[in-house]
XYZ file of C-alpha atoms in Angstrom:
399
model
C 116.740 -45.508 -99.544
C 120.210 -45.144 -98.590
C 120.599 -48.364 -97.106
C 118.988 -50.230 -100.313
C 121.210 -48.353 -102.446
C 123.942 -49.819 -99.725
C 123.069 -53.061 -100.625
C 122.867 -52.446 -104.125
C 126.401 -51.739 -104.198
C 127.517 -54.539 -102.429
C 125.451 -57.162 -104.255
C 127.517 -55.731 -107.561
C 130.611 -55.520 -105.635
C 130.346 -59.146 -104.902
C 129.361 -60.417 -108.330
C 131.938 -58.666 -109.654
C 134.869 -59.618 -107.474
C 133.175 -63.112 -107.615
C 133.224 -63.149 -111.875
C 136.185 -61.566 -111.694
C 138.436 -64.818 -110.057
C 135.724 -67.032 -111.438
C 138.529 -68.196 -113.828
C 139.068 -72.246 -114.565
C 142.361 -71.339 -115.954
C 143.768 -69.865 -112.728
C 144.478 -73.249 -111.094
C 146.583 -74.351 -114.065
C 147.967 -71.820 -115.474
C 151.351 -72.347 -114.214
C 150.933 -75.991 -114.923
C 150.206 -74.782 -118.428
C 153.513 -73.506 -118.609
C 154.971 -76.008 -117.136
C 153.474 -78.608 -119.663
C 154.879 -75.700 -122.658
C 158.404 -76.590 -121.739
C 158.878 -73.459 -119.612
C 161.599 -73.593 -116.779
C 160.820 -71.969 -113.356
C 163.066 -69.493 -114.256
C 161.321 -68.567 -117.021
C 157.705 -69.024 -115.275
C 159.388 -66.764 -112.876
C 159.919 -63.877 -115.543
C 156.412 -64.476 -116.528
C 155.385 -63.149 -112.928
C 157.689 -60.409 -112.996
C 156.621 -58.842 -116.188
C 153.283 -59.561 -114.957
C 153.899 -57.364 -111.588
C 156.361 -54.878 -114.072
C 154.009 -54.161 -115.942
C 151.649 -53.085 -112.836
C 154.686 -50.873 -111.788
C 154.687 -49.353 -114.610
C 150.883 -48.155 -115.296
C 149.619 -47.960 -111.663
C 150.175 -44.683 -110.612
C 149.390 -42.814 -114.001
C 146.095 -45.549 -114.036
C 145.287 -44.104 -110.353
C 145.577 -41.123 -111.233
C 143.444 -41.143 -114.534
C 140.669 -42.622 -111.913
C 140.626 -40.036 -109.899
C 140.485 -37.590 -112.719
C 137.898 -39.350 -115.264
C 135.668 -42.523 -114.504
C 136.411 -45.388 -111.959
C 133.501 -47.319 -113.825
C 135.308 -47.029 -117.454
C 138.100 -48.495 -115.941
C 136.351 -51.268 -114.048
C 134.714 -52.450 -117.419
C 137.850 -52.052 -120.052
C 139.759 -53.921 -117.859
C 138.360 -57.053 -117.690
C 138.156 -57.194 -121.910
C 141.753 -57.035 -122.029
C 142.618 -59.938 -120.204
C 139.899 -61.992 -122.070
C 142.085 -61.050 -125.166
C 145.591 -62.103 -122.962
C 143.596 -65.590 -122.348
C 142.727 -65.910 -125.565
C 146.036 -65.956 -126.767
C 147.451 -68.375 -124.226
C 145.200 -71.391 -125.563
C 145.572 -70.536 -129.070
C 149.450 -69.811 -129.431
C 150.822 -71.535 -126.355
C 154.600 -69.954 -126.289
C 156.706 -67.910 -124.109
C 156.235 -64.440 -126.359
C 152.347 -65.397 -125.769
C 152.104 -65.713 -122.652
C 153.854 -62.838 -121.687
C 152.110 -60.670 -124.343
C 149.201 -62.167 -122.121
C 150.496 -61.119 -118.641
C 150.989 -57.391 -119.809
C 147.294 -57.273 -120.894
C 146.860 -58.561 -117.369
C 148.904 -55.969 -115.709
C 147.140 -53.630 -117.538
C 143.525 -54.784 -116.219
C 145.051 -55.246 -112.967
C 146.627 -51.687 -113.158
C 143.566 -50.055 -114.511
C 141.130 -51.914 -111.591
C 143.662 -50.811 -108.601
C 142.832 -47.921 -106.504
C 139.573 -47.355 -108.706
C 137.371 -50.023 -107.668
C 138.560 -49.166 -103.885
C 138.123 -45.978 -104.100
C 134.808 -46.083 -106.195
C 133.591 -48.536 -103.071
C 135.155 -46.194 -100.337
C 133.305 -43.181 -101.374
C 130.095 -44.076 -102.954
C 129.624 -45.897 -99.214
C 130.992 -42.617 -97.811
C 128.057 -40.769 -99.740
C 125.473 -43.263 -98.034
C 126.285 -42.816 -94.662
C 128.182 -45.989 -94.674
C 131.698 -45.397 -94.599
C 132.895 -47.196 -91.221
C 131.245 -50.155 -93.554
C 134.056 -50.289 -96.044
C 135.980 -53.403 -94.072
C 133.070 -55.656 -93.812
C 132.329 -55.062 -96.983
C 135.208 -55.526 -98.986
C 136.362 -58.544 -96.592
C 132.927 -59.812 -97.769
C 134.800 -58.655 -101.440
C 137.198 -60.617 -101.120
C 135.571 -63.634 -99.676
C 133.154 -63.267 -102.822
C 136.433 -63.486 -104.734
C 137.862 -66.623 -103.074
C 134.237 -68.313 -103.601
C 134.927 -67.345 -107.246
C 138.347 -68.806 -107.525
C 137.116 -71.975 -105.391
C 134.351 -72.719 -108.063
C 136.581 -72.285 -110.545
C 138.962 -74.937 -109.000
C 135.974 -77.476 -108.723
C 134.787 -76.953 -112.364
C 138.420 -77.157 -113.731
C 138.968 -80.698 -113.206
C 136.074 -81.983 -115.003
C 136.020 -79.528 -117.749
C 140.035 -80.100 -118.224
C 138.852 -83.704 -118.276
C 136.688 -83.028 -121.226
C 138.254 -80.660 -123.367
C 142.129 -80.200 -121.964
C 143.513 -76.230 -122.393
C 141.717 -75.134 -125.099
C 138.418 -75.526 -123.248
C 139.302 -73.850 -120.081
C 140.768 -71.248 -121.890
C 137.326 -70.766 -123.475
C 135.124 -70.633 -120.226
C 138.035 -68.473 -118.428
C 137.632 -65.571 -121.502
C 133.418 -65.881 -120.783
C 134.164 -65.193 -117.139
C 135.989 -61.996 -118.497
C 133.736 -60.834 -120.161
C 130.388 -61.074 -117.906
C 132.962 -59.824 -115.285
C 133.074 -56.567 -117.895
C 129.398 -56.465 -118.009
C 128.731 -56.455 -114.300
C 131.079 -53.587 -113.851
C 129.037 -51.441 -115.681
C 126.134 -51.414 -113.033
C 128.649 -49.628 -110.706
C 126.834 -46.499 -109.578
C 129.259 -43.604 -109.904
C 128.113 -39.876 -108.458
C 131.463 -38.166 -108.756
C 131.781 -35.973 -112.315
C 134.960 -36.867 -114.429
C 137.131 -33.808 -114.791
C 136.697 -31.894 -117.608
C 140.151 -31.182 -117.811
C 141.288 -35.031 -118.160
C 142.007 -35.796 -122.152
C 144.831 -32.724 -121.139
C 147.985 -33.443 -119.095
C 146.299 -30.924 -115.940
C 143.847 -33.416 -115.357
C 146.158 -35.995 -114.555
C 148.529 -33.510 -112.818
C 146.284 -32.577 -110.303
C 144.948 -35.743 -108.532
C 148.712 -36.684 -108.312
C 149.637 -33.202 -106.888
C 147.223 -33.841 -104.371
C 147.706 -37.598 -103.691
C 150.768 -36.981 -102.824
C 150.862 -33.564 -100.854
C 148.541 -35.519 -98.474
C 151.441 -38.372 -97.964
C 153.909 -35.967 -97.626
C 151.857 -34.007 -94.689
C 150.203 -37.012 -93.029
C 152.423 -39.507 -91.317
C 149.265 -42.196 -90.767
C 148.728 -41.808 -94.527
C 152.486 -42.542 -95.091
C 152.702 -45.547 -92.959
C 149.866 -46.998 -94.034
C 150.805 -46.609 -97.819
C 154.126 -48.956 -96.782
C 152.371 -51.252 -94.613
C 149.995 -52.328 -97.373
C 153.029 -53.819 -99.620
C 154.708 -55.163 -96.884
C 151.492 -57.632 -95.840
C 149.943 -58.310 -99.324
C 153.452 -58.840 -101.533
C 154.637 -61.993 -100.548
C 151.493 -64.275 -100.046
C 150.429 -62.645 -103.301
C 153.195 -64.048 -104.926
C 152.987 -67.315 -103.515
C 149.665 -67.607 -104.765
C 151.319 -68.250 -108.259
C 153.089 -71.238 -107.360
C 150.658 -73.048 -104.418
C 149.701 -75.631 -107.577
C 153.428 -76.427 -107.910
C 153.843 -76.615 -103.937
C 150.393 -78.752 -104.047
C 152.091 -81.279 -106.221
C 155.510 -81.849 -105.257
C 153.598 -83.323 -101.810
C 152.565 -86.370 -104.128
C 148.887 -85.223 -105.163
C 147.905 -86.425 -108.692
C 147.811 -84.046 -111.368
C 143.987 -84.513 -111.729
C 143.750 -83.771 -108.192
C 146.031 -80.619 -107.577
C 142.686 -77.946 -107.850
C 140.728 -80.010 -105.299
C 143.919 -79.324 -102.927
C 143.782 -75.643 -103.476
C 140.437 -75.118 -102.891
C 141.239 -75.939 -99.014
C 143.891 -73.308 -99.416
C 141.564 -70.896 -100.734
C 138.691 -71.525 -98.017
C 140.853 -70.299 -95.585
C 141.678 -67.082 -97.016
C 138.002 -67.020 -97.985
C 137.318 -67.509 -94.135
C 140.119 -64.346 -93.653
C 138.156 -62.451 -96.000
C 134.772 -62.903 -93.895
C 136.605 -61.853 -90.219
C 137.523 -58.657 -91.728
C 134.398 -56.709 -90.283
C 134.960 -58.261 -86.597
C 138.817 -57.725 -86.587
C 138.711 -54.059 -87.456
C 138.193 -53.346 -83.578
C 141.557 -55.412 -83.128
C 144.500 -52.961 -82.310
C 148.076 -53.419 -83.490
C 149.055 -55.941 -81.045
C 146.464 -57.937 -82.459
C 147.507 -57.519 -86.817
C 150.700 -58.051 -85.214
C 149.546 -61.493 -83.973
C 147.650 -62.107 -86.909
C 150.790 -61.978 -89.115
C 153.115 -63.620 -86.580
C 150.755 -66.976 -86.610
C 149.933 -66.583 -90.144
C 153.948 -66.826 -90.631
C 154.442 -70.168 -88.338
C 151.543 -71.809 -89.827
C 153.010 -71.586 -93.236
C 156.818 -72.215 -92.540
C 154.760 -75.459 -90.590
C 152.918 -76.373 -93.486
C 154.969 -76.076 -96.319
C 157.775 -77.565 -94.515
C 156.168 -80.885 -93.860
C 155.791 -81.654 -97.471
C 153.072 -83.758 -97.266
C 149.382 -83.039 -98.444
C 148.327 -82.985 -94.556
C 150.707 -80.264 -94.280
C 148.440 -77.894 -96.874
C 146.199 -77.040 -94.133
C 148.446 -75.100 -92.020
C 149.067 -73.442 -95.486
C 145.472 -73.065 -95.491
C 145.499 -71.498 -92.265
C 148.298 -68.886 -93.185
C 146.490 -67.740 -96.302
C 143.623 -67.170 -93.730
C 145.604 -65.014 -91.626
C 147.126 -63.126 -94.767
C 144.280 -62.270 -96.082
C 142.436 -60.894 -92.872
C 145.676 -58.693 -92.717
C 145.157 -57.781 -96.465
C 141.994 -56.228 -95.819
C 142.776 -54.488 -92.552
C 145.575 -52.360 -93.903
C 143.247 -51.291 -97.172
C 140.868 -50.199 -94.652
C 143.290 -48.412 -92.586
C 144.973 -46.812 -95.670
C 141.082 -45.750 -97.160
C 140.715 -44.590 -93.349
C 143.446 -42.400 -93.302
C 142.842 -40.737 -96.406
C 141.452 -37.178 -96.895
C 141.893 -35.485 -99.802
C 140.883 -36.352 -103.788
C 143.630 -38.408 -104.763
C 142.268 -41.715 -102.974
C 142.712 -43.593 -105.909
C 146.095 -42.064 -106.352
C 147.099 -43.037 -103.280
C 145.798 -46.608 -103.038
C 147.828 -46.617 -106.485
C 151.033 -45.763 -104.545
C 150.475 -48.705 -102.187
C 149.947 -50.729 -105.298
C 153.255 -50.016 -106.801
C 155.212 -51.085 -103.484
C 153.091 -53.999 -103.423
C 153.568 -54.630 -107.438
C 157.733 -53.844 -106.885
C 157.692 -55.893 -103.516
C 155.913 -59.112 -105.386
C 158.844 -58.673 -108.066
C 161.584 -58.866 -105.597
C 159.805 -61.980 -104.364
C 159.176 -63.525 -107.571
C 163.135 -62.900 -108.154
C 163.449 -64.629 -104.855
C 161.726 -67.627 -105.042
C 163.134 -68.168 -108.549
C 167.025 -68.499 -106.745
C 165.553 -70.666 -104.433
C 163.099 -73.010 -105.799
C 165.485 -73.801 -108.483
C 168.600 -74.720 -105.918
C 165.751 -76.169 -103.751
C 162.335 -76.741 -103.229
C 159.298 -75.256 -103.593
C 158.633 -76.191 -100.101
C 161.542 -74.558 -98.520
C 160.885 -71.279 -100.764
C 157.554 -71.406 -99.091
C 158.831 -72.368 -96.117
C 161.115 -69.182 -96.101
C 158.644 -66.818 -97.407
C 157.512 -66.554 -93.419
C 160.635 -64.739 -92.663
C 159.004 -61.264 -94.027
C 156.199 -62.093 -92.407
C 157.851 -62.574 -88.653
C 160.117 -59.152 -89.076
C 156.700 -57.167 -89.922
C 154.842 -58.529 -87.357
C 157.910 -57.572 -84.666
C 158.035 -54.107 -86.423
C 154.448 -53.672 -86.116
C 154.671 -54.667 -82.391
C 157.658 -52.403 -82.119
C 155.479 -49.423 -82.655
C 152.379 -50.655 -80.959
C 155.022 -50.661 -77.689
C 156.394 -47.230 -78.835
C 152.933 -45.536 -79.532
C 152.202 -47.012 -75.497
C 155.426 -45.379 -74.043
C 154.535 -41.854 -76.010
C 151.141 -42.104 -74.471
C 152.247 -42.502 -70.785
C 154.898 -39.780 -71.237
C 152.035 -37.473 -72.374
C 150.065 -38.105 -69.669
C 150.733 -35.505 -67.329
């Protein structure tokens, strides 16, 4: 029984993270803006309110999670963005589109923490917690299939019916991502005292008691930002990158869906890698970082595979420092927590966006990819840095 219900949860898990990227307007939404008249400055902003907005709501969202239902949250969210869509085909304009990226932010803000802590400990309640990394790699890869379907349709279906159309099949996907999230099984009780300010107050007081006491909780919370920020944010732009190698228009999804295989592939060697030590997440990001500076620097559509291969490598990371953040944590305020990463993550990907904005505009989007491996490099050496540390504390103990 408690391996079928396992299962059960994963097979909604999957269709859900799978309807929930399964979005045609994703690989031309930036295009859309483009074609709009927007600058990259102001596609920039876009991002930032986008991640603001995240900043904003995802610590009071985590903690509403862990005081009422992770499963309400799962389900609202998606509706909202299916409105934010909506609005982007039908009154394509700056104002729009950002009114569209908050409703986003929200969804996004409402979704974080919950759905990993929803996962964490309904698997926990199996017997199947030292699962969690397989299956949300698997998660993620689900995702990625999700987004890479959505990149094959797009071309035809922009073929046949331009914005408007994709627009149209992107706020379906919303909703039937909605629908799905209400077969999440849920065994925890909401607290009674959450429609007052206590119930709030408490999962925060405890969220953050535990980081304040545990120093694995603490460093995990900072090392989840600092792998998932910048590739996150480069997401945004890979259509832009795609086409300034020479790839037709027409052609630009069919490009990304190589980039998105390889994270997809990332997403799979999640279970397998979480017996890798630091030394080896240290490797992980140090390759991840040359293949990208590599790829994007050759600025030619061969040159999208090493990008391929770094978005691989980022998202195997991604996944191994959720795990060892859900790992690490004790108390009630999981979703609180995985909320706090969120924020560094959301505040990080602004500082980025701001970044590649200077850049791209005084040069290239392949140089601002191209320099978007230096965060990756210094991590990886920190990370090292403290695998050698952790080693020379070891031997000193050692009597």
């Amino acid at each position: 029984m408690t391996l079928s219900s396992a299962r059960r949860l994963a097979v909604v898990l999957y269709g859900y993270a799978f309807l929930d990227d399964f979005v045609l307007l994703y690989p031309v939404y930036a295009l859309l803006f483009a074609d709009s008249g927007l600058t990259v400055w102001q596609i920039s902003s876009l991002f930032a309110l986008w991640s603001v907005t995240g900043v904003v709501l995802e610590i009071p969202s985590g903690a509403w999670a862990d005081a009422v239902s992770r499963r309400l949250l799962l389900w609202v969210g998606p509706l909202l963005t299916a409105a934010g869509f909506t609005l982007w085909v039908l009154v394509p304009s700056y104002w729009a589109f950002a009114l569209g990226f908050v409703l986003w932010g929200i969804k996004g803000a409402l979704g974080s923490g919950a759905l990993e802590a929803l996962v964490y400990e309904e698997l926990e309640r199996l017997g199947a917690g030292g699962s969690y990394g397989r299956v949300m790699g698997r998660a993620r890869a689900a995702g990625l299939v999700g987004v890479m379907a959505a990149m094959g349709l797009t071309g035809p279906v922009f073929a046949y019916g331009g914005y408007p159309v994709v627009g149209a099949a992107s706020v379906l996907a919303c909703l039937l991502t909605s629908a799905v999230a209400t077969r999440f099984p849920e065994h925890r009780a909401a607290d009674p005292g959450a429609a007052s300010g206590e119930g709030w107050a408490g999962p925060l007081r405890a969220g953050f008691a535990e980081a304040r006491a545990d120093r694995s909780v603490r460093a995990a919370l900072l090392v989840v930002p600092a792998v998932t920020a910048v590739w996150g944010a480069l997401d945004e732009y890979t259509p832009l990158l795609v086409r300034d190698t020479g790839v037709a228009e027409n052609d630009v999804s069919h490009w990304l869906l190589l980039i998105w295989a390889g994270a997809t592939v990332g997403g799979l060697l999640a279970g397998p890698a979480q017996r890798w030590g630091r030394g080896g997440f240290a490797g992980i990001l140090a390759g991840s970082a040359l293949a990208l500076a590599l790829g994007a620097g050759a600025r030619t559509p061969a040159g999208i595979g090493l990008v391929a291969v770094a978005f691989c490598g980022f998202q195997l990371a991604s996944v191994l420092a959720d795990t060892r953040l859900q790992e690490s944590i004790e108390g009630t305020g999981r979703a609180t927590l995985t909320s706090v990463a969120g924020v560094g993550t959301d505040l990080a990907t602004v500082a980025v966006f701001g970044a590649y904005a200077v850049v791209g505009s005084a040069t290239s989007h392949a140089t601002a990819f191209a320099l978007s491996a230096v965060p990756y490099l210094l991590t990886a050496l920190i990370v090292a840095a403290g695998r050698s540390a952790a080693r020379t504390s070891e031997a000193t103990a050692r009597p």
